[in-house]
Amino acid sequence: MKVLVVGSGGREHALAWKLSKSSLVSEIFVAPGNGGTEIEESIQNIAIDSNDIEGLSNFAKKSGIDLTVVGPEDPLVNGITDKFQDEGLLCFGPSKDAARLEGSKEFMKDFLLRNKIPTASYKTFTDSKKAINYIEEQGCPIVIKADGLAAGKGVTVAFDINQAKEAVNQSLNSKVFGDAGTKIVVEEYLEGEEASFIVLTDGNKVIPFASSQDHKARDNGDLGPNTGGMGAYSPAPVVTDSVHKKILDEVIYPTIEGLNSEGSSYCGFLYAGVMVDQNQNIKVLEFNCRFGDPETQPIMMRLKSDLAELCFKACKKELSNEELQWDARKSLGVVMASGGYPFDYEKGNIIEGITEELEDLKVFHAGTIYEEGSVKSNGGRVLCVTTLGESVFLAQKKAYDAISKIKWKDSFYRNDIGYRAIEREKN
Ligand code: AMP
Ligand code: GLY
């Protein structure tokens, strides 16, 4: 089977790496890929942008691609799956309609409400005065979210009224998110611990992946500005067996049923970001219509089942009640980023000391490029050093040992990835 992976991040490197291990896969292409996928022997990069849906479908037709797996949200929200289907091509990822779960916060919140799925209370606004009145009534902390896709930058957790007003004005008046921010959702602040719960579904059967937790803030202690994610680990101890069951029963199954009853069947990865409170009640923070980045990297490291077979079967609506096989060890990935990220940063710096792949260690690339025999930085999040260990503590130690040998100008990383799980292990 010839497989195409769409995207260029750490997630896509990890997906392509995992897919390439399937005995069903004869060739694997990544469009456009990164320096890491370029130097993988079994993977070939194709210079087509992940948003060039026409270009991608032409390539898939011309090259006889049997299965396409889409990494990022933008092409999904813009209808890549619908286009591929029109062309008779198998594409694993939700339709444009179903991808609105990620593409519009308003759609997502209204959907949750309609389907009685637990989430924070909220109101939607296009008028800044009305939004600020509502915020003054509700008080802080409060959360302001741009409705559309804003590359992970559209959410402000405001702890005082000035910060809240600033967020409203930035989005509705200064239009810093463009069209994505002409509408905002103002939402109740939730306390608790977050977890990422990702499933694979054909719109009928649901196969949950192991749980995970990412660290979205830039700095140690989960402080500083939000990023795409500075590290992740799997499983997440906050997702106990009973929480796991609750997420399936209260969130995942009703979501799939709700989508079906509203006429948009969902085939693809579905990612629920949930808040788990002290009493183990859960509420949905967000949906993503794709795998998480960097959650993919530790999860793929632990997954023993054949991902290509699962995605192919899902596209054919042939999933049965399969149970995934997992490496019993814990996995942890630490993101190394370019100085300045999530704001401005330099590109083109030569990266040295990348560790060779071992059974329990893999450096997944994100913003890298392979040029003139060197791997160079080419983005904000650059590498994700991912390990397996008997405990999160041991996996973390292995990751930081490898990181201590990797260098480029102004690189940085958090040195506390997995700290919540490690605290629990100590107890
Ligand atoms: P989202 O893109 O909706 O997941 O928001 C990004 C991040 O903002 C989440 O991972 C949370 O850390 C935080 N966040 C979002 N919504 C809330 C909320 N209602 N209460 C507390 N924190 C939130
Ligand atoms: N790591 C969070 C996300 O992929 O959205």
Tab-separated table of C-alpha atoms and ligand atoms in Angstrom:
chain	number	residue	atom	x	y	z
A	1	MET	CA	0.000	0.000	0.000
A	2	LYS	CA	1.283	3.488	-0.872
A	3	VAL	CA	0.628	6.005	1.895
A	4	LEU	CA	0.723	9.801	1.906
A	5	VAL	CA	1.013	11.774	5.144
A	6	VAL	CA	0.054	15.447	4.935
A	7	GLY	CA	1.932	17.926	7.136
A	8	SER	CA	5.396	18.970	8.267
A	9	GLY	CA	5.494	18.867	12.057
A	10	GLY	CA	6.643	16.509	14.780
A	11	ARG	CA	3.238	14.861	14.667
A	12	GLU	CA	3.663	14.022	10.987
A	13	HIS	CA	7.194	12.693	11.495
A	14	ALA	CA	5.884	10.410	14.245
A	15	LEU	CA	2.833	9.302	12.210
A	16	ALA	CA	4.921	8.606	9.102
A	17	TRP	CA	7.545	6.762	11.173
A	18	LYS	CA	4.877	4.580	12.755
A	19	LEU	CA	3.008	3.989	9.472
A	20	SER	CA	6.278	3.036	7.770
A	21	LYS	CA	6.667	0.124	10.195
A	22	SER	CA	3.508	-1.559	8.894
A	23	SER	CA	4.030	-4.649	6.756
A	24	LEU	CA	1.122	-3.385	4.617
A	25	VAL	CA	2.990	-0.228	3.615
A	26	SER	CA	5.325	-0.430	0.628
A	27	GLU	CA	6.001	3.277	0.103
A	28	ILE	CA	5.372	6.316	2.246
A	29	PHE	CA	5.436	9.974	1.246
A	30	VAL	CA	5.152	13.086	3.400
A	31	ALA	CA	3.988	16.405	1.964
A	32	PRO	CA	5.869	18.601	2.562
A	33	GLY	CA	7.631	16.845	5.481
A	34	ASN	CA	10.666	18.159	7.347
A	35	GLY	CA	14.377	17.437	7.789
A	36	GLY	CA	13.565	14.376	9.887
A	37	THR	CA	11.266	12.742	7.365
A	38	GLU	CA	13.789	13.647	4.632
A	39	ILE	CA	16.546	11.593	6.259
A	40	GLU	CA	14.369	8.582	7.165
A	41	GLU	CA	15.376	5.822	4.750
A	42	SER	CA	11.844	4.503	4.324
A	43	ILE	CA	10.155	7.900	3.847
A	44	GLN	CA	10.142	10.316	0.927
A	45	ASN	CA	9.334	14.023	1.134
A	46	ILE	CA	7.162	15.593	-1.564
A	47	ALA	CA	7.330	19.375	-1.983
A	48	ILE	CA	3.610	20.143	-1.831
A	49	ASP	CA	2.229	22.470	0.824
A	50	SER	CA	-0.183	20.867	3.288
A	51	ASN	CA	-2.832	23.461	2.370
A	52	ASP	CA	-2.565	22.850	-1.375
A	53	ILE	CA	-5.525	20.469	-1.491
A	54	GLU	CA	-5.672	20.447	-5.294
A	55	GLY	CA	-1.930	19.737	-5.564
A	56	LEU	CA	-2.147	16.959	-2.988
A	57	SER	CA	-5.071	15.229	-4.654
A	58	ASN	CA	-3.349	15.458	-8.062
A	59	PHE	CA	-0.244	13.883	-6.557
A	60	ALA	CA	-2.271	11.126	-4.866
A	61	LYS	CA	-4.055	10.279	-8.136
A	62	LYS	CA	-0.904	10.387	-10.249
A	63	SER	CA	1.131	8.289	-7.817
A	64	GLY	CA	-1.549	5.709	-7.031
A	65	ILE	CA	-1.704	6.556	-3.320
A	66	ASP	CA	-3.904	4.018	-1.522
A	67	LEU	CA	-4.306	5.906	1.743
A	68	THR	CA	-3.771	9.513	2.831
A	69	VAL	CA	-3.454	10.422	6.506
A	70	VAL	CA	-3.865	14.115	7.290
A	71	GLY	CA	-1.890	15.579	10.203
A	72	PRO	CA	-2.860	19.255	10.651
A	73	GLU	CA	-6.269	20.848	11.136
A	74	ASP	CA	-6.181	23.470	8.370
A	75	PRO	CA	-6.557	21.165	5.366
A	76	LEU	CA	-9.249	19.191	7.223
A	77	VAL	CA	-11.232	22.295	8.099
A	78	ASN	CA	-10.821	23.382	4.463
A	79	GLY	CA	-12.268	20.129	3.124
A	80	ILE	CA	-9.332	17.961	2.016
A	81	THR	CA	-11.265	14.771	2.832
A	82	ASP	CA	-14.298	15.832	0.787
A	83	LYS	CA	-12.069	16.650	-2.184
A	84	PHE	CA	-10.224	13.319	-1.968
A	85	GLN	CA	-13.519	11.460	-1.698
A	86	ASP	CA	-14.836	13.255	-4.787
A	87	GLU	CA	-11.742	12.026	-6.598
A	88	GLY	CA	-12.268	8.434	-5.375
A	89	LEU	CA	-9.251	8.584	-3.024
A	90	LEU	CA	-9.148	7.194	0.532
A	91	CYS	CA	-8.370	9.946	3.012
A	92	PHE	CA	-8.270	9.392	6.765
A	93	GLY	CA	-9.609	12.520	8.460
A	94	PRO	CA	-13.015	14.085	9.088
A	95	SER	CA	-15.061	15.866	6.439
A	96	LYS	CA	-15.181	19.663	6.342
A	97	ASP	CA	-18.529	19.513	8.086
A	98	ALA	CA	-17.336	17.319	10.957
A	99	ALA	CA	-14.043	19.227	11.304
A	100	ARG	CA	-16.054	22.256	12.457
A	101	LEU	CA	-15.653	20.716	15.913
A	102	GLU	CA	-12.188	22.261	15.788
A	103	GLY	CA	-12.735	24.936	13.138
A	104	SER	CA	-15.341	26.891	15.089
A	105	LYS	CA	-15.433	27.203	18.870
A	106	GLU	CA	-19.001	28.470	18.625
A	107	PHE	CA	-20.067	25.405	16.614
A	108	MET	CA	-18.253	23.143	19.068
A	109	LYS	CA	-19.820	24.731	22.171
A	110	ASP	CA	-23.329	24.778	20.668
A	111	PHE	CA	-22.872	21.142	19.620
A	112	LEU	CA	-21.866	20.164	23.164
A	113	LEU	CA	-24.855	21.996	24.617
A	114	ARG	CA	-27.291	20.416	22.111
A	115	ASN	CA	-25.935	16.971	22.878
A	116	LYS	CA	-25.750	17.445	26.665
A	117	ILE	CA	-21.996	16.889	26.776
A	118	PRO	CA	-20.350	18.530	29.820
A	119	THR	CA	-18.419	21.736	29.133
A	120	ALA	CA	-17.852	25.194	30.652
A	121	SER	CA	-20.781	27.652	30.416
A	122	TYR	CA	-20.276	30.271	27.700
A	123	LYS	CA	-21.670	32.993	25.483
A	124	THR	CA	-20.718	34.059	21.963
A	125	PHE	CA	-20.141	37.704	20.941
A	126	THR	CA	-19.302	39.795	17.897
A	127	ASP	CA	-19.749	43.104	19.729
A	128	SER	CA	-16.961	44.086	22.133
A	129	LYS	CA	-19.175	46.250	24.397
A	130	LYS	CA	-21.612	43.391	24.966
A	131	ALA	CA	-18.731	40.989	25.566
A	132	ILE	CA	-17.147	43.286	28.154
A	133	ASN	CA	-20.502	43.806	29.913
A	134	TYR	CA	-20.895	40.042	30.168
A	135	ILE	CA	-17.332	39.642	31.478
A	136	GLU	CA	-17.964	42.344	34.113
A	137	GLU	CA	-21.096	40.498	35.207
A	138	GLN	CA	-19.310	37.128	35.391
A	139	GLY	CA	-16.056	38.322	36.970
A	140	CYS	CA	-12.545	36.878	36.572
A	141	PRO	CA	-10.868	34.520	35.972
A	142	ILE	CA	-12.599	34.036	32.662
A	143	VAL	CA	-11.580	32.621	29.290
A	144	ILE	CA	-11.800	34.407	25.926
A	145	LYS	CA	-11.508	32.347	22.742
A	146	ALA	CA	-11.366	33.404	19.107
A	147	ASP	CA	-14.006	31.409	17.226
A	148	GLY	CA	-11.842	30.217	14.324
A	149	LEU	CA	-8.430	28.631	13.829
A	150	ALA	CA	-5.728	30.861	15.286
A	151	ALA	CA	-2.713	28.524	15.346
A	152	GLY	CA	-3.099	27.875	19.078
A	153	LYS	CA	-2.903	31.587	19.918
A	154	GLY	CA	-6.618	32.394	20.100
A	155	VAL	CA	-7.237	31.546	23.774
A	156	THR	CA	-6.687	33.948	26.691
A	157	VAL	CA	-7.197	32.867	30.283
A	158	ALA	CA	-7.760	36.283	31.890
A	159	PHE	CA	-7.118	36.659	35.601
A	160	ASP	CA	-8.128	40.326	35.738
A	161	ILE	CA	-10.604	42.524	33.955
A	162	ASN	CA	-7.980	44.532	32.048
A	163	GLN	CA	-6.462	41.401	30.575
A	164	ALA	CA	-9.958	40.231	29.590
A	165	LYS	CA	-10.809	43.588	27.952
A	166	GLU	CA	-7.500	43.561	26.104
A	167	ALA	CA	-8.227	40.070	24.737
A	168	VAL	CA	-11.711	41.115	23.596
A	169	ASN	CA	-10.401	44.267	21.908
A	170	GLN	CA	-7.491	42.466	20.252
A	171	SER	CA	-9.829	39.945	18.695
A	172	LEU	CA	-12.978	41.948	17.881
A	173	ASN	CA	-11.585	45.447	17.276
A	174	SER	CA	-7.890	45.136	16.334
A	175	LYS	CA	-8.662	41.905	14.441
A	176	VAL	CA	-5.287	40.356	15.313
A	177	PHE	CA	-6.652	36.928	14.329
A	178	GLY	CA	-8.277	38.246	11.143
A	179	ASP	CA	-11.515	36.472	10.213
A	180	ALA	CA	-10.847	33.794	12.842
A	181	GLY	CA	-11.448	36.360	15.571
A	182	THR	CA	-14.457	38.376	14.380
A	183	LYS	CA	-16.506	36.265	16.785
A	184	ILE	CA	-15.441	35.209	20.288
A	185	VAL	CA	-16.596	32.700	22.853
A	186	VAL	CA	-16.400	33.902	26.454
A	187	GLU	CA	-16.255	30.914	28.744
A	188	GLU	CA	-16.322	29.982	32.413
A	189	TYR	CA	-12.868	29.293	33.893
A	190	LEU	CA	-12.423	25.651	34.883
A	191	GLU	CA	-10.094	24.358	37.560
A	192	GLY	CA	-8.473	20.958	37.539
A	193	GLU	CA	-5.932	18.949	35.588
A	194	GLU	CA	-6.041	18.688	31.803
A	195	ALA	CA	-5.699	15.519	29.773
A	196	SER	CA	-5.654	14.697	26.079
A	197	PHE	CA	-7.927	11.855	25.068
A	198	ILE	CA	-7.600	10.787	21.451
A	199	VAL	CA	-9.575	8.120	19.624
A	200	LEU	CA	-9.622	6.651	16.149
A	201	THR	CA	-13.101	6.278	14.707
A	202	ASP	CA	-14.847	5.357	11.472
A	203	GLY	CA	-17.965	7.210	12.589
A	204	ASN	CA	-19.352	4.112	14.229
A	205	LYS	CA	-16.690	2.098	16.051
A	206	VAL	CA	-14.387	3.943	18.447
A	207	ILE	CA	-10.860	2.823	19.343
A	208	PRO	CA	-9.277	4.876	22.118
A	209	PHE	CA	-5.549	5.555	22.187
A	210	ALA	CA	-3.635	5.672	25.457
A	211	SER	CA	-4.209	8.913	27.350
A	212	SER	CA	-1.619	11.655	27.430
A	213	GLN	CA	-0.927	15.068	28.857
A	214	ASP	CA	0.876	17.933	27.216
A	215	HIS	CA	2.480	21.072	28.569
A	216	LYS	CA	1.143	24.024	26.608
A	217	ALA	CA	2.922	26.841	28.464
A	218	ARG	CA	6.406	27.886	27.374
A	219	ASP	CA	8.087	27.966	30.772
A	220	ASN	CA	8.768	25.594	33.654
A	221	GLY	CA	5.893	25.227	36.109
A	222	ASP	CA	3.404	25.732	33.272
A	223	LEU	CA	4.066	29.468	33.242
A	224	GLY	CA	4.521	31.980	30.432
A	225	PRO	CA	2.724	32.276	27.112
A	226	ASN	CA	0.835	29.412	25.504
A	227	THR	CA	2.597	27.446	22.767
A	228	GLY	CA	1.613	24.548	20.534
A	229	GLY	CA	2.987	22.305	23.292
A	230	MET	CA	6.434	22.029	24.899
A	231	GLY	CA	6.311	18.341	25.756
A	232	ALA	CA	3.965	15.475	26.511
A	233	TYR	CA	3.843	12.056	28.077
A	234	SER	CA	1.665	8.969	28.002
A	235	PRO	CA	-0.243	7.602	29.797
A	236	ALA	CA	-1.631	10.475	31.910
A	237	PRO	CA	-2.170	9.231	35.477
A	238	VAL	CA	-5.087	11.664	35.924
A	239	VAL	CA	-6.993	9.477	33.457
A	240	THR	CA	-7.707	6.607	35.842
A	241	ASP	CA	-9.801	3.681	34.627
A	242	SER	CA	-12.966	5.353	35.873
A	243	VAL	CA	-12.082	8.686	34.261
A	244	HIS	CA	-11.284	6.831	31.026
A	245	LYS	CA	-14.737	5.242	31.070
A	246	LYS	CA	-16.369	8.559	31.921
A	247	ILE	CA	-14.677	10.315	28.989
A	248	LEU	CA	-15.910	7.611	26.628
A	249	ASP	CA	-19.450	7.543	28.028
A	250	GLU	CA	-19.969	11.262	28.604
A	251	VAL	CA	-17.917	12.757	25.773
A	252	ILE	CA	-16.748	10.479	22.986
A	253	TYR	CA	-19.792	8.260	22.379
A	254	PRO	CA	-22.324	11.126	22.611
A	255	THR	CA	-20.146	13.146	20.225
A	256	ILE	CA	-20.058	10.400	17.596
A	257	GLU	CA	-23.801	9.812	18.016
A	258	GLY	CA	-24.533	13.535	17.903
A	259	LEU	CA	-22.532	13.968	14.708
A	260	ASN	CA	-24.281	11.007	13.103
A	261	SER	CA	-27.721	12.275	14.069
A	262	GLU	CA	-26.818	15.666	12.604
A	263	GLY	CA	-25.737	14.059	9.363
A	264	SER	CA	-21.977	14.446	9.509
A	265	SER	CA	-20.301	11.121	10.091
A	266	TYR	CA	-16.788	11.438	11.536
A	267	CYS	CA	-13.913	9.308	10.271
A	268	GLY	CA	-10.469	10.133	11.620
A	269	PHE	CA	-8.657	10.931	14.832
A	270	LEU	CA	-10.802	12.791	17.337
A	271	TYR	CA	-9.019	14.590	20.157
A	272	ALA	CA	-10.900	15.720	23.249
A	273	GLY	CA	-9.025	18.073	25.568
A	274	VAL	CA	-10.704	17.579	28.942
A	275	MET	CA	-10.454	19.139	32.386
A	276	VAL	CA	-10.659	16.664	35.254
A	277	ASP	CA	-11.602	18.267	38.562
A	278	GLN	CA	-10.856	17.134	42.117
A	279	ASN	CA	-14.005	15.009	42.211
A	280	GLN	CA	-13.091	13.405	38.892
A	281	ASN	CA	-15.826	15.237	37.048
A	282	ILE	CA	-14.893	15.972	33.462
A	283	LYS	CA	-15.639	18.832	31.132
A	284	VAL	CA	-14.606	19.316	27.517
A	285	LEU	CA	-12.140	22.179	26.947
A	286	GLU	CA	-11.708	21.674	23.247
A	287	PHE	CA	-12.004	19.260	20.376
A	288	ASN	CA	-9.335	18.803	17.762
A	289	CYS	CA	-10.129	17.016	14.531
A	290	ARG	CA	-6.661	15.454	14.369
A	291	PHE	CA	-3.947	13.928	16.526
A	292	GLY	CA	-2.203	16.160	19.077
A	293	ASP	CA	1.253	17.610	18.628
A	294	PRO	CA	3.365	16.723	20.643
A	295	GLU	CA	1.077	14.001	22.078
A	296	THR	CA	1.525	11.930	18.892
A	297	GLN	CA	5.243	11.474	19.521
A	298	PRO	CA	5.037	9.668	22.916
A	299	ILE	CA	1.833	7.826	21.918
A	300	MET	CA	3.336	6.459	18.671
A	301	MET	CA	6.431	5.400	20.623
A	302	ARG	CA	4.206	3.171	22.809
A	303	LEU	CA	1.791	1.912	20.155
A	304	LYS	CA	2.425	-1.671	19.039
A	305	SER	CA	-0.630	-2.133	16.808
A	306	ASP	CA	-0.531	-1.529	13.065
A	307	LEU	CA	-1.635	2.087	12.543
A	308	ALA	CA	-1.799	1.803	8.744
A	309	GLU	CA	-4.187	-1.139	8.968
A	310	LEU	CA	-6.413	0.743	11.428
A	311	CYS	CA	-6.596	3.925	9.311
A	312	PHE	CA	-7.259	1.904	6.156
A	313	LYS	CA	-10.012	-0.129	7.817
A	314	ALA	CA	-11.565	3.022	9.263
A	315	CYS	CA	-11.747	4.608	5.793
A	316	LYS	CA	-13.466	1.442	4.550
A	317	LYS	CA	-15.814	1.443	7.592
A	318	GLU	CA	-14.460	-1.995	8.454
A	319	LEU	CA	-13.243	-1.400	12.008
A	320	SER	CA	-14.187	-4.119	14.455
A	321	ASN	CA	-13.836	-4.005	18.233
A	322	GLU	CA	-10.074	-4.140	18.105
A	323	GLU	CA	-8.051	-3.381	21.193
A	324	LEU	CA	-4.798	-1.576	20.683
A	325	GLN	CA	-1.575	-3.171	21.870
A	326	TRP	CA	0.740	-0.991	23.945
A	327	ASP	CA	4.271	-1.029	25.218
A	328	ALA	CA	3.693	-1.168	28.985
A	329	ARG	CA	6.437	1.391	29.562
A	330	LYS	CA	5.808	5.121	29.950
A	331	SER	CA	6.732	7.486	27.185
A	332	LEU	CA	7.768	11.112	27.325
A	333	GLY	CA	8.683	13.704	24.714
A	334	VAL	CA	10.480	16.994	25.342
A	335	VAL	CA	10.227	19.729	22.714
A	336	MET	CA	13.359	21.703	21.868
A	337	ALA	CA	12.461	25.101	20.437
A	338	SER	CA	14.106	28.104	18.775
A	339	GLY	CA	14.925	31.071	21.044
A	340	GLY	CA	12.021	33.546	20.896
A	341	TYR	CA	9.299	30.953	20.216
A	342	PRO	CA	6.232	31.322	20.403
A	343	PHE	CA	7.047	34.798	19.045
A	344	ASP	CA	9.779	35.703	16.513
A	345	TYR	CA	12.717	33.345	16.160
A	346	GLU	CA	15.668	32.679	13.860
A	347	LYS	CA	15.769	29.905	11.294
A	348	GLY	CA	18.655	28.231	9.514
A	349	ASN	CA	20.897	27.385	12.475
A	350	ILE	CA	22.811	24.106	12.198
A	351	ILE	CA	21.721	21.501	14.759
A	352	GLU	CA	24.369	19.228	16.192
A	353	GLY	CA	24.311	16.147	18.386
A	354	ILE	CA	21.022	14.549	17.345
A	355	THR	CA	21.059	11.097	18.871
A	356	GLU	CA	20.640	8.045	16.663
A	357	GLU	CA	17.408	6.092	16.950
A	358	LEU	CA	17.391	3.439	19.681
A	359	GLU	CA	14.641	1.054	20.695
A	360	ASP	CA	13.727	3.402	23.546
A	361	LEU	CA	14.755	6.785	22.130
A	362	LYS	CA	13.754	8.667	19.019
A	363	VAL	CA	14.319	12.296	18.076
A	364	PHE	CA	11.283	13.371	16.071
A	365	HIS	CA	11.796	16.463	13.951
A	366	ALA	CA	9.325	19.337	13.600
A	367	GLY	CA	10.687	22.679	12.323
A	368	THR	CA	13.826	21.334	10.647
A	369	ILE	CA	15.202	21.213	7.130
A	370	TYR	CA	17.943	19.006	5.694
A	371	GLU	CA	20.269	21.145	3.601
A	372	GLU	CA	23.821	20.675	2.334
A	373	GLY	CA	24.339	17.624	4.516
A	374	SER	CA	23.180	19.333	7.741
A	375	VAL	CA	19.977	19.455	9.733
A	376	LYS	CA	19.020	23.101	10.324
A	377	SER	CA	16.347	24.769	12.417
A	378	ASN	CA	13.386	25.862	10.315
A	379	GLY	CA	10.584	26.637	12.765
A	380	GLY	CA	9.579	27.437	16.348
A	381	ARG	CA	9.232	23.936	17.701
A	382	VAL	CA	12.227	22.127	16.240
A	383	LEU	CA	12.667	18.673	17.777
A	384	CYS	CA	10.807	16.395	20.146
A	385	VAL	CA	13.156	14.051	21.990
A	386	THR	CA	10.977	11.057	22.845
A	387	THR	CA	11.817	8.129	25.103
A	388	LEU	CA	10.393	5.023	26.761
A	389	GLY	CA	11.138	4.150	30.379
A	390	GLU	CA	9.940	1.935	33.202
A	391	SER	CA	8.647	5.102	34.888
A	392	VAL	CA	7.989	8.660	33.737
A	393	PHE	CA	10.975	9.649	35.881
A	394	LEU	CA	13.280	7.266	33.994
A	395	ALA	CA	11.848	8.250	30.612
A	396	GLN	CA	12.410	11.899	31.544
A	397	LYS	CA	16.005	11.237	32.603
A	398	LYS	CA	16.738	9.499	29.304
A	399	ALA	CA	15.251	12.404	27.347
A	400	TYR	CA	17.261	15.070	29.152
A	401	ASP	CA	20.482	13.028	28.822
A	402	ALA	CA	19.972	13.000	25.051
A	403	ILE	CA	19.019	16.680	24.990
A	404	SER	CA	22.215	17.661	26.788
A	405	LYS	CA	24.126	16.586	23.637
A	406	ILE	CA	21.906	18.439	21.135
A	407	LYS	CA	22.867	22.009	20.369
A	408	TRP	CA	22.036	24.915	18.102
A	409	LYS	CA	22.144	28.682	18.514
A	410	ASP	CA	19.601	29.966	21.080
A	411	SER	CA	17.734	26.675	21.473
A	412	PHE	CA	15.675	26.174	24.629
A	413	TYR	CA	13.421	23.615	26.277
A	414	ARG	CA	11.504	23.136	29.507
A	415	ASN	CA	13.255	20.965	32.045
A	416	ASP	CA	10.179	19.776	33.952
A	417	ILE	CA	8.155	17.853	31.353
A	418	GLY	CA	6.114	15.179	33.119
A	419	TYR	CA	6.440	16.728	36.573
A	420	ARG	CA	2.872	15.959	37.667
A	421	ALA	CA	3.243	12.283	36.835
A	422	ILE	CA	6.672	12.173	38.478
A	423	GLU	CA	5.268	13.720	41.673
A	424	ARG	CA	2.607	11.001	41.698
A	425	GLU	CA	5.274	8.322	41.171
A	426	LYS	CA	7.157	9.625	44.218
A	427	ASN	CA	4.024	9.253	46.338
B	1	AMP	P1	-8.192	25.368	23.981
B	1	AMP	O1	-7.559	25.666	22.675
B	1	AMP	O2	-9.647	25.670	24.037
B	1	AMP	O3	-7.862	24.004	24.510
B	1	AMP	O4	-7.469	26.297	25.046
B	1	AMP	C1	-6.064	26.293	25.204
B	1	AMP	C2	-5.707	26.165	26.655
B	1	AMP	O5	-6.337	27.210	27.422
B	1	AMP	C3	-6.214	24.875	27.289
B	1	AMP	O6	-5.337	23.820	27.088
B	1	AMP	C4	-6.299	25.276	28.740
B	1	AMP	O7	-5.040	25.227	29.358
B	1	AMP	C5	-6.737	26.709	28.682
B	1	AMP	N1	-8.206	26.792	28.786
B	1	AMP	C6	-9.087	26.757	27.771
B	1	AMP	N2	-10.352	26.825	28.221
B	1	AMP	C7	-10.280	26.917	29.555
B	1	AMP	C8	-11.246	27.012	30.605
B	1	AMP	N3	-12.552	27.083	30.353
B	1	AMP	N4	-10.796	27.063	31.876
B	1	AMP	C9	-9.476	27.021	32.145
B	1	AMP	N5	-8.512	26.942	31.218
B	1	AMP	C10	-8.898	26.882	29.938
B	2	GLY	N1	-0.932	19.655	21.979
B	2	GLY	C1	-2.168	20.268	21.746
B	2	GLY	C2	-2.668	20.179	20.380
B	2	GLY	O1	-2.164	19.441	19.548
B	2	GLY	O2	-3.619	20.880	20.070
